[in-house]
Amino acid sequence: MDFNLKKLTSDAGVFFTRAVQFTEEKLGSAEKTELDAHLENLIARADCTKNWTEKIFRQTEVLLQPNPIDHTGARIEEFFYEKLDKKIPSRTTNGELLGQYMLDAAKDFGPGTPYGSTLITVGEYQSRLGGAEREFLQTSAINFLTPLRNFLEGDWRTISKERRLLENRRLDLDICKARVKKAKQAEAKAAAEPDFQETRPRNYVLSASASALWSEEVDKAEQELRVAQTEFDRQAEVTRLLLEGISSTHVNHLRCLHEFVEAQATYYAQCHQYMQELQKELSSANSDTYPNSFASNAKPSTSATCPSPVSSATLPGVSPPCLASSSTPGIAQEPSGQLKIQDVQQPSTGHRKAKVLYDYDAHDTSELSLLADELITVYTVPGMDPDWLVGERGNQKGKVPVTYLELLS
């Protein structure tokens, strides 16, 4: 107990002395030992690495798990598993959950109905997308987040600890320097006093004794200074070696970054493939359900061109769909002559109403200009390009693009 008390008292004294030295340095009343330029550069580089690594790590967490307190408690659950040093269980993604909901809904609506069968198809692909997302999250967590976390919670803590020790050694060194300086000043003052006390022998003896005492104090302070300098140099070398390891950290994080990008590329490629397959299946299902061209709202081919809309009546946040060039689609033409759009007669059945989604300017006399939100009558004729319909508005008639319309029941 006595030993612990003495140690506690000693530590408190050292802490107080360092605090006084630090305060005086901040106030400019005490000298401060500066680190060499190389070590200062290493420290600045390490601080920069730590700050940006922490920001990248936190933002990557947000990217991979944007809602930390959702209905699954994802991030909170991960936190507890990490603290308990247990493996995080595989968790259902939102995409998989949505797919399951769609499949369950299809059972209630009837899998044989158009809506039910489409829910089944879309639900299966949503489950695939969710599985791809889960694999991407797991791969990114292992290959990218874990190395960054290991640096912040492991290497950086070690560096920070050694830097604190270096700062303490520097404070101790500066305290010893101040002691040596004060002791030498007192010794010089004591040595000068006998010149004024030669007529008083007793004072001369006292001054000589004080000079000897200060000389011993100088020797003791210089010995402590040498020890403090040695400890400071040793700690500076240890800190320097750790800080130089930041270069290896950058190399490691560079490799992890490449793996993260590779995981992203794989994930997005899978999503793109699944969506293309889903679009093909939906297009095929629509063609089987609605054999006429009214159900053909499929996206035009990649060779189509997209005219620029010019009206503010376009729906907010929605860009007009791409439209095939008006030079090729339209009414089928015979080699011997052309079928004029004015000659086309509205069939007795098969026509329906359509709502115009976007403004459209006719490219030639065979087309009909459209205004957003207006209602027109549309129908098709044999040989008509599936991307186009014949539209009528009063006495006006002309070809209209399907992708600009919402076909009404």
Coordinates of C-alpha atoms in Angstrom, one line a residue:
M1 CA 0.0 0.0 0.0
D2 CA 2.9 2.3 0.9
F3 CA 4.6 1.5 -2.4
N4 CA 1.5 2.3 -4.4
L5 CA 0.9 5.5 -2.6
K6 CA 4.5 6.6 -3.3
K7 CA 4.1 5.7 -7.0
L8 CA 0.8 7.5 -7.2
T9 CA 2.4 10.6 -5.6
S10 CA 5.4 10.4 -8.0
D11 CA 3.2 10.0 -11.1
A12 CA 1.0 13.0 -9.9
G13 CA 4.2 15.1 -9.6
V14 CA 5.4 14.1 -13.0
F15 CA 2.0 14.9 -14.5
F16 CA 1.9 18.3 -12.8
T17 CA 5.4 19.1 -14.0
R18 CA 4.6 18.2 -17.6
A19 CA 1.4 20.2 -17.4
V20 CA 3.3 23.3 -16.3
Q21 CA 5.9 22.8 -19.0
F22 CA 3.2 22.4 -21.7
T23 CA 1.3 25.5 -20.5
E24 CA 4.4 27.6 -20.5
E25 CA 5.2 26.4 -24.0
K26 CA 1.8 27.5 -25.2
L27 CA 2.3 30.8 -23.5
G28 CA 5.7 31.2 -25.0
S29 CA 7.5 31.5 -21.7
A30 CA 9.4 28.2 -22.1
E31 CA 11.5 26.7 -24.8
K32 CA 10.3 23.7 -26.8
T33 CA 12.4 21.0 -28.5
E34 CA 11.3 20.7 -32.1
L35 CA 11.2 17.4 -33.9
D36 CA 13.3 17.0 -37.0
A37 CA 11.6 17.8 -40.3
H38 CA 11.5 14.2 -41.5
L39 CA 9.6 13.1 -38.4
E40 CA 7.2 16.0 -38.6
N41 CA 6.4 15.1 -42.2
L42 CA 5.8 11.5 -41.2
I43 CA 3.4 12.7 -38.5
A44 CA 1.5 14.9 -40.8
R45 CA 1.2 12.1 -43.4
A46 CA 0.0 9.7 -40.7
D47 CA -2.6 12.2 -39.5
C48 CA -3.8 12.7 -43.0
T49 CA -4.0 8.9 -43.6
K50 CA -6.0 8.4 -40.4
N51 CA -8.5 11.2 -41.1
W52 CA -9.3 10.2 -44.7
T53 CA -9.3 6.5 -43.9
E54 CA -11.8 7.1 -41.1
K55 CA -14.0 9.2 -43.5
I56 CA -13.8 6.6 -46.3
F57 CA -14.6 3.8 -43.8
R58 CA -17.6 5.5 -42.4
Q59 CA -19.0 6.5 -45.8
T60 CA -18.5 3.0 -47.1
E61 CA -20.5 1.7 -44.2
V62 CA -23.3 4.1 -45.1
L63 CA -23.1 3.0 -48.8
L64 CA -23.3 -0.7 -47.9
Q65 CA -25.8 -0.3 -45.1
P66 CA -27.5 3.1 -45.5
N67 CA -30.0 2.8 -42.7
P68 CA -28.3 1.8 -39.4
I69 CA -31.6 1.5 -37.5
D70 CA -34.0 -0.2 -40.0
H71 CA -36.5 -2.9 -39.2
T72 CA -33.7 -5.5 -39.3
G73 CA -31.4 -3.6 -36.9
A74 CA -28.6 -4.5 -39.3
R75 CA -25.7 -2.3 -38.1
I76 CA -26.7 -2.6 -34.4
E77 CA -26.7 -6.4 -34.8
E78 CA -23.3 -6.3 -36.5
F79 CA -21.9 -4.2 -33.6
F80 CA -22.9 -6.7 -30.9
Y81 CA -21.6 -9.7 -32.9
E82 CA -18.2 -7.9 -33.4
K83 CA -18.0 -7.1 -29.7
L84 CA -18.8 -10.7 -28.8
D85 CA -16.2 -11.9 -31.4
K86 CA -18.8 -14.1 -33.2
K87 CA -19.5 -14.6 -36.8
I88 CA -22.2 -12.4 -38.2
P89 CA -25.1 -14.6 -39.6
S90 CA -26.2 -14.3 -43.1
R91 CA -29.1 -11.8 -43.3
T92 CA -31.9 -11.4 -45.8
T93 CA -31.5 -8.4 -48.0
N94 CA -34.3 -6.0 -48.9
G95 CA -34.3 -7.2 -52.4
E96 CA -34.8 -10.8 -51.3
L97 CA -37.5 -9.7 -48.9
L98 CA -39.3 -7.8 -51.7
G99 CA -39.1 -10.9 -53.9
Q100 CA -40.6 -13.0 -51.2
Y101 CA -43.4 -10.6 -50.7
M102 CA -44.2 -10.6 -54.5
L103 CA -44.2 -14.4 -54.6
D104 CA -46.5 -14.6 -51.6
A105 CA -48.8 -12.0 -53.2
A106 CA -48.9 -14.0 -56.4
K107 CA -50.3 -17.0 -54.5
D108 CA -53.2 -14.9 -53.2
F109 CA -53.9 -13.2 -56.5
G110 CA -53.6 -16.4 -58.5
P111 CA -50.5 -17.5 -60.3
G112 CA -52.5 -18.1 -63.4
T113 CA -53.6 -14.4 -63.7
P114 CA -51.5 -12.0 -65.7
Y115 CA -50.8 -10.0 -62.6
G116 CA -50.0 -13.0 -60.5
S117 CA -47.7 -14.6 -63.1
T118 CA -45.8 -11.3 -63.6
L119 CA -45.4 -11.0 -59.8
I120 CA -43.8 -14.4 -59.8
T121 CA -41.4 -13.5 -62.6
V122 CA -40.4 -10.2 -61.0
G123 CA -40.3 -11.7 -57.5
E124 CA -37.8 -14.3 -58.6
Y125 CA -35.5 -11.8 -60.2
Q126 CA -35.8 -9.5 -57.2
S127 CA -34.6 -12.5 -55.1
R128 CA -31.7 -12.9 -57.5
L129 CA -30.8 -9.3 -57.2
G130 CA -31.0 -9.5 -53.4
G131 CA -28.7 -12.5 -53.4
A132 CA -26.2 -10.6 -55.6
E133 CA -26.4 -7.7 -53.2
R134 CA -25.8 -9.9 -50.2
E135 CA -22.7 -11.4 -51.8
F136 CA -21.5 -8.0 -52.7
L137 CA -21.9 -6.8 -49.1
Q138 CA -20.1 -9.7 -47.7
T139 CA -17.2 -9.5 -50.2
S140 CA -16.9 -5.7 -49.6
A141 CA -16.9 -6.1 -45.8
I142 CA -14.2 -8.7 -45.9
N143 CA -11.9 -7.3 -48.6
F144 CA -12.3 -3.5 -47.9
L145 CA -14.0 -2.6 -44.6
T146 CA -12.2 -5.1 -42.5
P147 CA -8.6 -3.9 -43.5
L148 CA -9.6 -0.3 -42.9
R149 CA -11.1 -1.1 -39.5
N150 CA -8.0 -3.1 -38.6
F151 CA -5.8 -0.1 -39.3
L152 CA -8.0 2.3 -37.3
E153 CA -8.5 0.0 -34.3
G154 CA -5.1 -1.6 -34.4
D155 CA -2.1 0.1 -36.1
W156 CA -3.4 3.6 -35.5
R157 CA -3.9 3.0 -31.8
T158 CA -0.3 1.7 -31.5
I159 CA 1.0 4.8 -33.4
S160 CA -1.1 7.1 -31.2
K161 CA 0.2 5.4 -28.0
E162 CA 3.9 5.8 -29.1
R163 CA 3.3 9.4 -30.2
R164 CA 1.9 10.2 -26.7
L165 CA 5.0 8.6 -25.2
L166 CA 7.2 10.7 -27.5
E167 CA 5.4 13.9 -26.5
N168 CA 5.9 12.9 -22.8
R169 CA 9.6 12.3 -23.4
R170 CA 9.9 15.6 -25.1
L171 CA 8.3 17.4 -22.2
D172 CA 10.6 15.6 -19.8
L173 CA 13.6 16.6 -22.0
D174 CA 12.5 20.3 -22.0
I175 CA 12.0 20.2 -18.2
C176 CA 15.5 18.9 -17.8
K177 CA 16.9 21.5 -20.1
A178 CA 15.1 24.2 -18.0
R179 CA 16.5 22.7 -14.8
V180 CA 20.1 22.8 -16.2
K181 CA 19.6 26.3 -17.3
K182 CA 18.3 27.5 -13.9
A183 CA 21.0 25.6 -12.0
K184 CA 23.8 27.2 -14.1
Q185 CA 22.3 30.6 -13.6
A186 CA 22.2 30.0 -9.8
E187 CA 25.7 28.7 -9.8
A188 CA 27.0 31.7 -11.7
K189 CA 25.2 34.0 -9.3
A190 CA 26.6 32.2 -6.2
A191 CA 30.2 32.3 -7.7
A192 CA 30.0 36.0 -8.2
E193 CA 28.8 36.9 -4.6
P194 CA 32.3 36.4 -2.8
D195 CA 33.8 39.3 -4.7
F196 CA 31.5 41.6 -2.7
Q197 CA 31.9 39.8 0.6
E198 CA 35.7 39.6 1.1
T199 CA 35.5 41.9 4.2
R200 CA 33.1 39.5 5.9
P201 CA 34.7 36.0 6.3
R202 CA 31.5 34.3 7.5
N203 CA 29.5 35.3 4.4
Y204 CA 32.4 34.3 2.2
V205 CA 32.3 30.8 3.7
L206 CA 28.5 30.6 3.2
S207 CA 28.8 31.8 -0.4
A208 CA 31.5 29.2 -1.2
S209 CA 29.4 26.5 0.3
A210 CA 26.3 27.6 -1.8
S211 CA 28.5 27.7 -4.9
A212 CA 29.5 24.1 -4.3
L213 CA 26.0 23.0 -3.7
W214 CA 24.8 24.6 -7.0
S215 CA 27.7 23.0 -8.8
E216 CA 26.5 19.6 -7.6
E217 CA 23.0 20.6 -8.6
V218 CA 24.3 21.4 -12.1
D219 CA 26.0 18.0 -12.4
K220 CA 22.8 16.2 -11.3
A221 CA 20.6 18.2 -13.7
E222 CA 23.1 17.5 -16.6
Q223 CA 23.0 13.8 -15.8
E224 CA 19.2 13.8 -15.8
L225 CA 19.3 15.8 -19.1
R226 CA 21.5 13.1 -20.7
V227 CA 19.1 10.3 -19.6
A228 CA 16.1 12.3 -20.8
Q229 CA 17.8 12.9 -24.2
T230 CA 18.6 9.2 -24.6
E231 CA 15.0 8.2 -23.8
F232 CA 13.7 10.9 -26.2
D233 CA 16.0 9.8 -29.0
R234 CA 15.0 6.1 -28.5
Q235 CA 11.3 7.0 -28.5
A236 CA 11.7 9.2 -31.5
E237 CA 13.3 6.3 -33.4
V238 CA 10.4 3.9 -32.4
T239 CA 7.8 6.4 -33.5
R240 CA 9.6 7.0 -36.8
L241 CA 9.7 3.3 -37.6
L242 CA 6.0 3.0 -37.0
L243 CA 5.1 6.1 -39.0
E244 CA 7.2 4.9 -41.9
G245 CA 5.0 1.8 -41.9
I246 CA 2.2 4.1 -43.2
S247 CA 3.6 3.5 -46.7
S248 CA 2.9 -0.2 -46.3
T249 CA -0.6 0.7 -45.2
H250 CA -1.2 2.6 -48.3
V251 CA 0.0 -0.3 -50.4
N252 CA -2.4 -2.6 -48.6
H253 CA -5.3 -0.3 -48.8
L254 CA -4.6 0.2 -52.6
R255 CA -5.0 -3.6 -53.0
C256 CA -8.2 -3.6 -51.0
L257 CA -9.5 -0.7 -53.1
H258 CA -9.0 -2.7 -56.3
E259 CA -10.8 -5.7 -54.7
F260 CA -13.7 -3.4 -53.7
V261 CA -14.0 -2.0 -57.2
E262 CA -13.9 -5.5 -58.6
A263 CA -16.7 -6.6 -56.3
Q264 CA -18.7 -3.5 -57.4
A265 CA -18.2 -4.3 -61.1
T266 CA -19.2 -7.9 -60.6
Y267 CA -22.3 -6.9 -58.6
Y268 CA -23.5 -4.3 -61.1
A269 CA -22.8 -6.6 -64.1
Q270 CA -25.0 -9.3 -62.4
C271 CA -27.7 -6.7 -61.8
H272 CA -27.6 -5.5 -65.4
Q273 CA -27.8 -9.1 -66.7
Y274 CA -30.7 -10.0 -64.5
M275 CA -32.6 -6.9 -65.5
Q276 CA -32.1 -7.6 -69.2
E277 CA -33.3 -11.1 -68.7
L278 CA -36.3 -9.8 -66.8
Q279 CA -37.2 -7.3 -69.5
K280 CA -37.0 -10.0 -72.1
E281 CA -39.3 -12.3 -70.1
L282 CA -41.8 -9.5 -69.5
S283 CA -41.8 -8.5 -73.1
S284 CA -42.3 -12.2 -74.2
A285 CA -45.1 -12.6 -71.6
N286 CA -46.8 -9.4 -72.8
S287 CA -46.6 -10.6 -76.4
D288 CA -48.3 -13.8 -75.5
T289 CA -51.0 -12.1 -73.4
Y290 CA -51.7 -9.3 -75.9
P291 CA -50.9 -10.5 -79.4
N292 CA -51.7 -7.2 -81.0
S293 CA -49.4 -4.2 -80.9
F294 CA -51.3 -2.3 -78.2
A295 CA -49.3 -4.2 -75.5
S296 CA -46.1 -3.4 -77.2
N297 CA -44.7 -0.7 -75.1
A298 CA -41.2 -2.3 -75.3
K299 CA -38.2 -0.1 -75.4
P300 CA -37.0 0.6 -78.9
S301 CA -33.8 -1.0 -80.2
T302 CA -30.4 0.5 -79.3
S303 CA -30.1 1.9 -82.8
A304 CA -33.0 4.2 -82.2
T305 CA -32.6 8.0 -81.8
C306 CA -34.1 10.1 -79.1
P307 CA -35.7 13.4 -80.1
S308 CA -35.3 16.2 -77.6
P309 CA -38.6 17.3 -76.0
V310 CA -39.3 21.0 -76.2
S311 CA -42.3 21.5 -74.0
S312 CA -42.5 22.2 -70.3
A313 CA -45.5 20.0 -70.1
T314 CA -43.3 17.0 -69.9
L315 CA -43.8 15.0 -66.7
P316 CA -41.5 16.3 -63.9
G317 CA -38.4 14.2 -63.4
V318 CA -39.2 11.9 -66.4
S319 CA -37.3 12.1 -69.7
P320 CA -39.2 11.2 -72.8
P321 CA -38.3 7.7 -74.0
C322 CA -36.1 7.0 -77.0
L323 CA -37.9 6.9 -80.3
A324 CA -37.0 5.1 -83.5
S325 CA -36.1 7.2 -86.5
S326 CA -39.2 8.2 -88.4
S327 CA -37.5 7.4 -91.7
T328 CA -37.9 3.6 -91.3
P329 CA -41.0 2.8 -89.1
G330 CA -44.6 3.4 -90.1
I331 CA -46.9 1.9 -92.6
A332 CA -45.6 -1.0 -94.6
Q333 CA -44.9 0.1 -98.2
E334 CA -45.2 -1.9 -101.4
P335 CA -42.5 -1.6 -104.0
S336 CA -45.0 -0.4 -106.6
G337 CA -46.5 2.3 -104.5
Q338 CA -47.0 3.8 -101.0
L339 CA -49.9 3.5 -98.7
K340 CA -50.9 7.0 -97.6
I341 CA -51.9 7.5 -94.0
Q342 CA -55.0 9.4 -95.1
D343 CA -56.2 6.2 -96.9
V344 CA -56.2 4.2 -93.6
Q345 CA -59.7 3.7 -92.2
Q346 CA -60.4 3.2 -88.5
P347 CA -61.4 -0.5 -87.9
S348 CA -64.7 -1.2 -86.4
T349 CA -63.0 -3.1 -83.5
G350 CA -59.6 -2.9 -81.9
H351 CA -59.3 0.8 -81.4
R352 CA -58.9 2.3 -78.0
K353 CA -58.2 5.6 -76.1
A354 CA -54.7 6.6 -75.2
K355 CA -53.3 9.4 -73.0
V356 CA -50.3 11.3 -74.3
L357 CA -47.4 11.3 -71.9
Y358 CA -45.1 13.8 -73.6
D359 CA -45.2 16.5 -76.3
Y360 CA -44.2 15.2 -79.7
D361 CA -43.6 17.2 -82.9
A362 CA -44.4 15.4 -86.2
H363 CA -41.3 14.9 -88.4
D364 CA -43.4 14.7 -91.6
T365 CA -47.0 14.8 -92.9
S366 CA -47.5 11.2 -92.2
E367 CA -47.1 11.8 -88.4
L368 CA -49.4 13.4 -85.9
S369 CA -48.1 16.0 -83.4
L370 CA -49.1 15.4 -79.8
L371 CA -49.6 17.5 -76.7
A372 CA -49.0 16.0 -73.2
D373 CA -52.0 14.9 -71.3
E374 CA -54.4 15.0 -74.2
L375 CA -56.6 11.9 -75.1
I376 CA -56.5 10.5 -78.6
T377 CA -57.9 7.4 -80.4
V378 CA -55.3 4.9 -81.6
Y379 CA -55.4 1.6 -83.5
T380 CA -53.1 -0.5 -85.7
V381 CA -53.3 -1.8 -89.2
P382 CA -51.7 -4.9 -90.8
G383 CA -48.1 -4.3 -91.6
M384 CA -47.7 -1.5 -89.1
D385 CA -44.4 -1.2 -87.2
P386 CA -45.1 -2.4 -83.6
D387 CA -43.4 0.8 -82.3
W388 CA -46.0 3.0 -84.0
L389 CA -49.8 3.3 -84.0
V390 CA -52.3 5.3 -86.1
G391 CA -53.7 8.1 -84.0
E392 CA -56.8 10.2 -84.5
R393 CA -57.8 13.5 -82.9
G394 CA -60.9 14.9 -84.5
N395 CA -60.3 15.2 -88.2
Q396 CA -56.5 14.9 -87.8
K397 CA -54.8 11.5 -88.4
G398 CA -51.2 10.3 -88.4
K399 CA -48.6 8.0 -87.0
V400 CA -47.8 8.3 -83.3
P401 CA -45.0 6.6 -81.3
V402 CA -46.2 4.0 -78.8
T403 CA -43.6 5.0 -76.2
Y404 CA -45.2 8.4 -75.9
L405 CA -48.6 7.0 -75.0
E406 CA -50.4 5.4 -72.0
L407 CA -52.9 3.0 -73.4
L408 CA -56.2 3.1 -71.5
S409 CA -58.6 0.2 -70.9

